[in-house]
Each structure stands twice: as C-alpha cells, then as structure tokens.
XYZ file of C-alpha atoms in Angstrom:
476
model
C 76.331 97.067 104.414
C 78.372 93.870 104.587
C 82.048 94.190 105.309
C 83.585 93.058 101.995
C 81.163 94.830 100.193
C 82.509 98.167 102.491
C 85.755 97.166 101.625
C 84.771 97.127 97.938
C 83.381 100.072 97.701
C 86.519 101.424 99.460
C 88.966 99.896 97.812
C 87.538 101.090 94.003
C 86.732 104.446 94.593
C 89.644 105.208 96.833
C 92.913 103.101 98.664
C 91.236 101.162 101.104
C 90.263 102.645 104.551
C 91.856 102.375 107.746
C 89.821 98.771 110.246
C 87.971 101.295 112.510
C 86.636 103.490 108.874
C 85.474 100.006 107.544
C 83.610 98.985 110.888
C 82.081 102.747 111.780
C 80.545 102.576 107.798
C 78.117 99.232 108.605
C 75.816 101.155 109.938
C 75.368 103.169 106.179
C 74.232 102.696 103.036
C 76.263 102.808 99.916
C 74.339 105.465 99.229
C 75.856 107.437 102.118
C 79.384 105.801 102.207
C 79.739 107.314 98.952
C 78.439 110.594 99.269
C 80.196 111.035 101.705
C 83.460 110.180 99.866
C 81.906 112.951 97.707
C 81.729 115.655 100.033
C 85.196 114.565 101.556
C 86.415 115.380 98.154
C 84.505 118.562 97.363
C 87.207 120.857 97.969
C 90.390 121.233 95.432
C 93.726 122.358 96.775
C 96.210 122.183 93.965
C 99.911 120.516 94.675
C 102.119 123.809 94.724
C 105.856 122.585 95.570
C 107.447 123.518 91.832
C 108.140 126.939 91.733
C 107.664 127.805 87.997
C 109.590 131.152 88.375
C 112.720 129.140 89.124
C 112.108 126.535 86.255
C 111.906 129.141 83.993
C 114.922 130.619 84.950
C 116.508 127.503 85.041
C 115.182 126.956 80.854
C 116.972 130.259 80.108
C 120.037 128.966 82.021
C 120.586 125.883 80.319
C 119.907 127.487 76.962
C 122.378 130.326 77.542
C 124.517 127.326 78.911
C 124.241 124.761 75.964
C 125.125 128.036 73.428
C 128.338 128.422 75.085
C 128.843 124.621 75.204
C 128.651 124.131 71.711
C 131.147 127.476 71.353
C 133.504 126.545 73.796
C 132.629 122.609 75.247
C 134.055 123.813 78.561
C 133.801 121.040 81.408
C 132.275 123.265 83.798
C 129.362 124.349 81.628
C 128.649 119.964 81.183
C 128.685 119.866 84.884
C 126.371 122.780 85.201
C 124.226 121.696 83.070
C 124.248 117.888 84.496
C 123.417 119.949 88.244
C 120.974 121.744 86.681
C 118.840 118.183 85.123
C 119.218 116.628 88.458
C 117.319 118.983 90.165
C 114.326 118.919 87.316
C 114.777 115.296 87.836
C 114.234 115.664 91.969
C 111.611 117.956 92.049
C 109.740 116.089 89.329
C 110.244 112.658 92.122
C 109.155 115.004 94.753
C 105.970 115.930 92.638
C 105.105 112.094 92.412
C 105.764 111.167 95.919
C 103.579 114.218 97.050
C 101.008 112.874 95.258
C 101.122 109.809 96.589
C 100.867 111.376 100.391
C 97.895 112.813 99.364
C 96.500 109.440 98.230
C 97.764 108.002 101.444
C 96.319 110.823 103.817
C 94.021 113.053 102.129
C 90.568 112.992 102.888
C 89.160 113.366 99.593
C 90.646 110.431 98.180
C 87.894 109.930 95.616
C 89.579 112.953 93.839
C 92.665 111.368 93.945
C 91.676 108.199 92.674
C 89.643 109.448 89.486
C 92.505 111.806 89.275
C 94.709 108.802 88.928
C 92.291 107.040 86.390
C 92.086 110.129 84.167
C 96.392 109.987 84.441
C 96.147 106.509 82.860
C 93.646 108.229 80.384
C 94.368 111.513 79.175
C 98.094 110.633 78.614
C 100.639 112.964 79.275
C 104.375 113.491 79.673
C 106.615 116.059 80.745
C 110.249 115.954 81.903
C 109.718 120.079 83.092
C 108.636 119.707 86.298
C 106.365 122.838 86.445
C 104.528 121.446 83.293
C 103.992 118.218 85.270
C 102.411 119.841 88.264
C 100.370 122.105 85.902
C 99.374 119.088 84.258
C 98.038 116.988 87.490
C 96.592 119.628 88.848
C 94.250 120.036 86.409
C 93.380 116.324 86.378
C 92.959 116.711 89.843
C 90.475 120.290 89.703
C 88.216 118.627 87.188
C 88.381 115.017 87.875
C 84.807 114.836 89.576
C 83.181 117.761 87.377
C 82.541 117.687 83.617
C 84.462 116.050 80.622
C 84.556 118.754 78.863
C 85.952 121.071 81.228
C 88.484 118.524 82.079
C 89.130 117.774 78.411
C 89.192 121.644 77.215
C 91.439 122.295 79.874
C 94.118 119.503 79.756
C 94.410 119.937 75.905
C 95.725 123.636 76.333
C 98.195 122.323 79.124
C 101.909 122.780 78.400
C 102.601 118.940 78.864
C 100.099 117.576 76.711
C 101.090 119.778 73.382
C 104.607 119.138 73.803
C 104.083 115.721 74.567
C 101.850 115.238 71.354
C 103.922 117.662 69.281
C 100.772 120.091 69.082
C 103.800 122.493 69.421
C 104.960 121.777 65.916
C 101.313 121.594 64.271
C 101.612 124.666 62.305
C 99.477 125.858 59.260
C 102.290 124.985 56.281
C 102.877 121.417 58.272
C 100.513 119.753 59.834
C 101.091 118.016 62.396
C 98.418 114.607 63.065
C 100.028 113.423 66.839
C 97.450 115.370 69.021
C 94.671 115.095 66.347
C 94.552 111.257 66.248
C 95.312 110.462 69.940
C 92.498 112.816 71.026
C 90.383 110.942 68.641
C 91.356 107.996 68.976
C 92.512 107.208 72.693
C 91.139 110.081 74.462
C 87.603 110.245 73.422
C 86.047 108.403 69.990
C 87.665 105.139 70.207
C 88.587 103.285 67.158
C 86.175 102.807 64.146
C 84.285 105.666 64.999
C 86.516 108.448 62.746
C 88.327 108.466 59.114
C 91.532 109.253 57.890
C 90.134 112.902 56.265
C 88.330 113.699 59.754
C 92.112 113.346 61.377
C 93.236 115.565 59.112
C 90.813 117.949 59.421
C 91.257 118.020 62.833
C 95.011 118.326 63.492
C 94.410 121.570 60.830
C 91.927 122.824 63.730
C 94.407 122.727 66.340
C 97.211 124.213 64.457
C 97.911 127.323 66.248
C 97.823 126.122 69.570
C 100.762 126.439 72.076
C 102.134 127.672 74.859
C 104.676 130.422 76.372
C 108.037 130.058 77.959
C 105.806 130.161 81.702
C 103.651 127.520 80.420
C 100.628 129.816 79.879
C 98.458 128.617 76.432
C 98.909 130.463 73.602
C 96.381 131.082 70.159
C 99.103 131.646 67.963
C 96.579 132.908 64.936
C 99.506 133.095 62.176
C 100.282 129.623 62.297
C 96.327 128.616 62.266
C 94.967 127.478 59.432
C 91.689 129.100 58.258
C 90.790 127.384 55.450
C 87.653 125.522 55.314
C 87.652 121.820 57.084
C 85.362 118.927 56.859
C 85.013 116.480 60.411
C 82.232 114.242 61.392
C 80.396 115.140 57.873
C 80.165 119.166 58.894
C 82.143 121.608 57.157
C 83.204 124.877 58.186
C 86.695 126.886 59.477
C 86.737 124.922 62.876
C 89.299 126.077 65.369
C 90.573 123.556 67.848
C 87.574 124.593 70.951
C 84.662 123.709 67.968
C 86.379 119.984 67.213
C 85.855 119.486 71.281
C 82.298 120.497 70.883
C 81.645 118.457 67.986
C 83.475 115.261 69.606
C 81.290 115.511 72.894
C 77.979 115.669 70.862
C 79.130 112.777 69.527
C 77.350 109.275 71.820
C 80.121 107.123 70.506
C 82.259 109.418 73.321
C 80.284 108.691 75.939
C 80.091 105.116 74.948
C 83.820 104.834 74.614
C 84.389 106.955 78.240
C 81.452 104.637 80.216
C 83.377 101.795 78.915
C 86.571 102.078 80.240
C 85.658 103.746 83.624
C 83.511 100.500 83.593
C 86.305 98.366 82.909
C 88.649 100.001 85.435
C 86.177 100.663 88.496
C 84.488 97.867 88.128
C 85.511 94.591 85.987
C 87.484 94.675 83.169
C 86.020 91.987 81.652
C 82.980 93.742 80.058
C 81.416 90.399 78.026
C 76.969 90.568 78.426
C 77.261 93.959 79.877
C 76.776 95.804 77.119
C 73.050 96.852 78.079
C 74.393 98.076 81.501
C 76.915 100.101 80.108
C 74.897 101.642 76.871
C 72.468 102.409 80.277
C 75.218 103.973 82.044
C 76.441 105.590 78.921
C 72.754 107.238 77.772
C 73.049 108.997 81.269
C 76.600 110.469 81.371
C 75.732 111.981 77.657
C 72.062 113.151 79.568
C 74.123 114.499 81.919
C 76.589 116.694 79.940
C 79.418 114.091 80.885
C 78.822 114.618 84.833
C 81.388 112.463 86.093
C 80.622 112.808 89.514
C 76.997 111.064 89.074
C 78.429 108.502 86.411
C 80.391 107.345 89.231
C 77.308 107.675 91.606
C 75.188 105.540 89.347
C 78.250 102.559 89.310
C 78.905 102.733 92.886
C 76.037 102.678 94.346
C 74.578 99.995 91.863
C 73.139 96.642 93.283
C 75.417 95.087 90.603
C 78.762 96.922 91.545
C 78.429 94.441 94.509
C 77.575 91.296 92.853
C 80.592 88.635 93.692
C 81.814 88.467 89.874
C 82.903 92.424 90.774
C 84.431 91.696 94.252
C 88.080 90.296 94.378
C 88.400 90.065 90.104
C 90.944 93.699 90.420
C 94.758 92.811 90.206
C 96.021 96.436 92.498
C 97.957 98.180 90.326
C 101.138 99.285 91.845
C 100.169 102.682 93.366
C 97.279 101.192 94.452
C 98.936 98.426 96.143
C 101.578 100.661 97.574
C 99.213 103.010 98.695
C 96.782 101.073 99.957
C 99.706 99.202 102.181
C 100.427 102.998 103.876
C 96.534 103.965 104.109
C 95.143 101.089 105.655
C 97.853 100.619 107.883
C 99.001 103.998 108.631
C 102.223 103.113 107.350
C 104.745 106.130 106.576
C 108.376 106.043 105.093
C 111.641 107.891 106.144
C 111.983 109.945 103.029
C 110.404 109.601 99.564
C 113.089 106.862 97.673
C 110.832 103.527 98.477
C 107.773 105.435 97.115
C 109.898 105.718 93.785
C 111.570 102.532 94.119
C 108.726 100.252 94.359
C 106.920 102.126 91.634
C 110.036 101.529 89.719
C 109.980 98.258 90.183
C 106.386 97.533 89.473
C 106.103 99.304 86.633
C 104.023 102.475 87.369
C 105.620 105.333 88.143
C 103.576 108.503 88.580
C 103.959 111.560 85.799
C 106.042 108.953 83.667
C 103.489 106.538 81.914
C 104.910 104.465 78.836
C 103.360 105.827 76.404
C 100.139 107.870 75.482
C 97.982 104.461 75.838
C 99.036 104.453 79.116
C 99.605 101.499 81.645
C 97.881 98.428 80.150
C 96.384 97.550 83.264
C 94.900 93.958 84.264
C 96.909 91.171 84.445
C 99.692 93.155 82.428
C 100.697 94.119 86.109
C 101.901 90.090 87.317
C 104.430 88.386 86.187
C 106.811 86.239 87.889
C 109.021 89.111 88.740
C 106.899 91.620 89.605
C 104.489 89.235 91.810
C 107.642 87.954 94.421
C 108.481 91.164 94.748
C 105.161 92.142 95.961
C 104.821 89.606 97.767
C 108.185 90.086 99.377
C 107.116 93.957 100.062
C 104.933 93.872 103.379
C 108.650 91.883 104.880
C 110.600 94.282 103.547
C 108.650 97.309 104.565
C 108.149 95.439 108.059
C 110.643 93.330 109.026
C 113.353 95.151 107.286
C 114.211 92.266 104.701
C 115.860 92.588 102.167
C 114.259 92.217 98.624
C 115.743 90.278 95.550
C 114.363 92.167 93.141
C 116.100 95.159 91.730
C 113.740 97.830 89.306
C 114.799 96.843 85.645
C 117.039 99.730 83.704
C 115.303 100.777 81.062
C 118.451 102.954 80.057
C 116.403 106.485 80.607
C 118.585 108.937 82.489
C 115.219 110.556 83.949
C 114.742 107.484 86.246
C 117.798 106.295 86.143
C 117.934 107.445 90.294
C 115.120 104.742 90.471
C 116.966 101.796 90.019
C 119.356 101.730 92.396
C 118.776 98.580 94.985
C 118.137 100.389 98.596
C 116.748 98.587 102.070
C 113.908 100.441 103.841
C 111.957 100.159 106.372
C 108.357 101.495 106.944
C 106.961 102.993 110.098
C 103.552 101.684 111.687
C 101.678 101.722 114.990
C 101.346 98.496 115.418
C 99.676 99.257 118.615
C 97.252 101.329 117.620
C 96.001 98.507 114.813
C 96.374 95.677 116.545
C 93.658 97.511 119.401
C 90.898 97.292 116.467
C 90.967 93.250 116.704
C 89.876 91.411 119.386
C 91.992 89.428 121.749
C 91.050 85.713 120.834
C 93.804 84.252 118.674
C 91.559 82.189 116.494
C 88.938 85.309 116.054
C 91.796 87.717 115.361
C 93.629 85.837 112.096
C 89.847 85.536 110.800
C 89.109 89.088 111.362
C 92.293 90.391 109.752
C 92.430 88.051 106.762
C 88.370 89.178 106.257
C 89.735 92.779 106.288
C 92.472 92.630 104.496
C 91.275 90.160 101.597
C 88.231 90.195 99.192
C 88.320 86.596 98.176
C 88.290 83.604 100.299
C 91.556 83.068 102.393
C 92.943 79.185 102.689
C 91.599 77.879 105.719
C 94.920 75.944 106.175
C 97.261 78.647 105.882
C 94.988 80.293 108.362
C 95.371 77.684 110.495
C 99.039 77.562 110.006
C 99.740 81.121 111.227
C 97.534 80.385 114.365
C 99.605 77.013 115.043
C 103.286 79.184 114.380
C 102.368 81.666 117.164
C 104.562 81.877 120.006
C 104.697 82.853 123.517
C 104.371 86.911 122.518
C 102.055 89.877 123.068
C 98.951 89.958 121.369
C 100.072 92.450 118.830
C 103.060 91.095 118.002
C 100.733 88.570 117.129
C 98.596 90.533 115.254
C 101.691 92.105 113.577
C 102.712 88.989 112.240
C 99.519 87.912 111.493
C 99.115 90.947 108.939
C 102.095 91.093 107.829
C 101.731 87.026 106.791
C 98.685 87.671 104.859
C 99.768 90.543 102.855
C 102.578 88.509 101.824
C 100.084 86.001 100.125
C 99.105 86.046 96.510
C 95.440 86.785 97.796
C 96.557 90.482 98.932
C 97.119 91.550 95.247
C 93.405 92.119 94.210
C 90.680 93.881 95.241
C-alpha cells in the first residue's frame, strides 16, 4: 500500500498510527491492515471507574437532603448538596477523559472509533455518571456486532429513556420524545414514517423504564395494550416488536449506510447513490453486520480514490487524539483533555442535542481554527493560548471553561529516530506523514532555511511541531 493511502485507512477507522505502525503496514494489503484492526479490537473490556453502588447512595442522599432543604433551607444541607454535584460532575470528566486514553492507547481502536460514531448517532445524555458509563459501554460492546443488538440494547439503557423522557411515556399520557427520535434520527430517516405510525409507536414503548440501580424495567401497568397500527400492520406491539418491524424495514439500512458513508468516508454523498444502495443491499443481507459494512468501505478500491483522501475536517477528539496517538503524547492530569474539547466544541458524554454534533465544516470557524492551530505550541512549547472555551452558562461544564496553561509530554527522541538524518529528506518525510493533502513547497522550504545550529531532533521537533500548526493538519 502507498503511504497516504496507509495513513487513510488509519486515520478513518481509528486516530492515526504511530511513523514506525505506518511504515511496518507497506508491506500489507488493506485487506490485512484492516483485519487486523479487527482482531486488535475483538475483545471488549468495559470502562469500570463509576461505582454505581456509591451513586446510588449518593441519589438517596441528595433526595433525603433536598426534603430537609425545602423544610428547613439550612446552609449546610446547600453546601452538601453543592459537594455532592461536584463529585457527579468529576467522575462524569473522569469517564470522558478515560475514554479518550483508551482512544489514545488501546489497541483496538477500531472499537473505539465506531464507538465514537455510534455516540454522535444514537444520542444520549446523562448528568448520573453511572448511567453515562452504562451508556458507553454498551456503544462500545456492540459497536462492531449487529444493529439490532446495539439498538435493542441502548434503548433499554437508563440514559437514553431519561434523556428522551421514555420515563414519563405512560399508558394515560403518551409520551412521543423517544418514539419520533428513534424513528426519525436513529433509524428511518425523514419521509419514511407518518404522524399515526409515531403515535403508535411511543404507545409501544410506554411501559418501559428503569430502577433506582439503573437496571430496565417492563413496567406492564403503565403499558398500553390496546391495539396499534405502524408501518401499515396492526396488532398490540410492545416496544421489542416496533425494533423488529423498523429493521425489516430497507429504508433503515439505507438511512444507516448513508451516514456511516458520509462520516467514514466523504460527506459529500452527490453520484454515489449506486455505491451506497450497493453497500446498503448488503448490510440489510447481512442482518445489519456492522463489522463487514465497514469491511466492504474500507477495503474498497474507491475508499482510496483522491476525492476521499484529505476532504475530512478532524473533529475535535479526533484531532486531539490523534495529536497524543501519533506522537505518543501524554498530559499531566486529565483538565487539557476537557479543556480543549471545551473549547472545540465536542465534549465526550455531553453532545448538544439528540442530533448530535453537526459535523463537517460546522467544526471551523475563525475561533475554533487559531486555536487549533495554536494547540501543537501550546501543548509543546508551553505557549500560551488566546482562546478561552465559550460559557455556555451550564453548571455541568462550567469547570471547563476556566483558561489553564499545559504542557504535553513527548519523546521527542524516540520520534525523531523514525526520520532520517538529511535535513531536506526529513521536513518531506514528516510533512508526508503527518498531512494527507499536498504541503506548500515554500513553507517547506522555509522551515528548512529557519533551522539553526541544533541537534537533529530538535530539528525534527520543530519541524513537527511547525506543520501541525498549519491549516493543512486539520483534515484527514
């Protein structure tokens, strides 16, 4: 395989790979690069830092708590109670940052990444922080396996029917917020449903909710049992029969193909509709196998065609995280992982809304791009940024805000051995590695003419460093 197309293959199904990774894989197929990424991300161990027997003491604490505050308004039971939310609040930014090492170091970081596409997908928000690790572990279990599992399974999590008031859908009141978004966001796509069918639906998922430890409950007194009408079949549907239904539907698979297409890889989608009804006709063949949908895109003559390579703007995990994976970089403590995502606009387990991040060239904008272009100097050369993350007046990431100076960690010695010693040859062989579009040849030159009378890896150093700091760094 050729180098860029490597480093494409790398950069969309994972975080970009470490120089030696990319030069040791030439001698494979794409075929083999990616099942191997495959096998690498066989086995599932689920994040486990939130105890949920504390959180659920801590629920019964601030319960008992905000009784006796509205009885008696004493100042101690505020500041109790103001203890107690910080600590949901940490553990929840210790759940994301966690994450995020696993992106960074894991080697299954295919099941990380699909993980992170189903996050932007099957929308959901939690401010418990046992929900939230509930929640992205089961992204994570089934995010290479079947739809359905991984749709059956993260519609009974906690998160997901509080987040959608499922909680509240009960037989005398309806309620339509789960019904329609798993319609019409999760799975059909618009056009492809009516009004009635919605209504139908959220009656077939009345009933379903969940225990004070998370666990899913059938609450049959609050289901209603009356006789509903969806997709033109009639019948007393409970909530596991409207998932059926919606998977033997095509227009799912359609909808699904489309925008893994669009996010994996090119988001503009315009004459490839025969590729994608191709791709699509499989994945529904295939009982939604996500695992060879992926395998049929990535290791596709046309994944590599130039239109595909270098049209990605990184969103901002991926562009933090493929800073610390390529170049082994690590932090002090977790605050710049929740900074930067802060500031950028994507922070993990706390997506805008249930359309999730828009994606594209929603990322850039005149703020956003000098601070990440200002990042590899600040992380580096211990600079200090301009850019402050924007309030958004939310007390849950309120702690995110707040300016702070770090500095990242990197062997510089170690990377700089990868590249070889001639100064010309070097610049050319980093700025091939670390873009996927064509680098100015005069800037190139420039850096070359700037060196000084230093080591060959500080050269290197600031030869990386340089690059990243270029507009060209911020796609893949």
């Amino acid at each position: 395989m050729l180098q860029k197309h490597i480093q494409h293959l790398y950069w969309r199904a994972g975080f970009g790979e470490p120089y030696a990774v990319v030069q040791a894989a030439q001698r494979q197929s794409a075929r083999q690069v990616f099942k191997q990424m495959l096998s690498d991300s066989e086995d599932f161990r689920p994040i486990d830092i939130v105890d949920l027997r504390e959180v659920v003491a801590e629920f019964r604490q601030l319960r008992e708590m905000r009784d006796i505050k509205k009885e008696g308004n004493r100042e101690e039971v505020r500041d109790k109670l103001k203890d107690l939310q910080k600590d949901r609040k940490e553990e929840q930014g210790t759940l994301n940052t966690n994450w995020i090492d696993l992106m960074v170091t894991s080697r299954g970081v295919l099941r990380e990444k699909i993980a992170l596409f189903w996050h932007g997908h099957l929308v959901s928000r939690s401010l418990n922080p046992a929900f939230s690790q509930s929640y992205l572990n089961t992204l994570r279990e089934h995010a290479l396996g079947k739809f359905g599992d991984l749709l059956m399974a993260v519609s009974k999590e906690p998160s997901m029917l509080q987040f959608l008031n499922n909680k509240q859908n009960k037989k005398r009141s309806p309620n339509e917020n789960f019904a329609r978004e798993l319609i019409e966001l999760f799975t059909l796509g618009r056009g492809n449903y009516t009004e009635k069918d919605i209504k139908d639906v959220a009656r077939a998922f009345t009933g379903w909710d969940f225990d004070l430890q998370g666990k899913f409950i059938f609450r049959e007194f609050q289901h209603d049992n009356g006789e509903k009408t969806i997709f033109g079949k009639t019948g007393n549907f409970k909530g596991e029969d409207v998932i059926e239904m919606i998977l033997e539907r095509k227009e799912t698979a359609q909808f699904l193909t489309a925008k893994i297409y669009k996010y994996f890889v090119n988001e503009n989608i315009s004459g490839k509709e025969k590729r994608i009804a191709e791709l699509s006709k499989r994945f529904y063949k295939t009982n939604y196998d996500i695992a060879d949908l992926l395998e049929n895109i990535f290791t596709a003559d046309w994944f590599y065609d130039q239109e595909n390579i270098g049209s990605h703007i990184k969103s901002p995990v991926e562009l933090l995280v493929g800073i610390k994976r390529t170049l082994g970089a690590t932090f002090e403590d977790q605050q710049p992982d929740l900074f930067i995502q802060k500031v950028l606009g994507q922070v993990l387990l706390y997506p805008p809304n249930v359309a999730g991040w828009a994606g594209g060239k929603n990322w850039i904008d005149s703020s956003s791009l000098l601070f990440r272009m200002q990042l590899p100097a600040m992380l580096f050369l211990g600079k200090e940024g301009s850019i402050s993350a924007k309030k958004d007046g939310d007390i849950n990431t309120e702690y995110q805000t707040k300016k702070r100076n770090f500095k990242a960690s990197v062997d510089w010695s170690n990377f700089s051995r990868a590249f070889t010693e001639n100064e010309k040859k070097f610049v050319d062989e980093i700025s091939q590695y670390l873009f996927q579009v064509t680098a100015n040849e005069s800037f190139i030159q420039n850096i070359v003419n700037k060196f000084q009378q230093s080591s060959n890896e500080e050269n290197i150093k600031q030869t990386a460093i340089a690059l990243m700091m270029l507009p060209e760094y911020q796609v893949c």
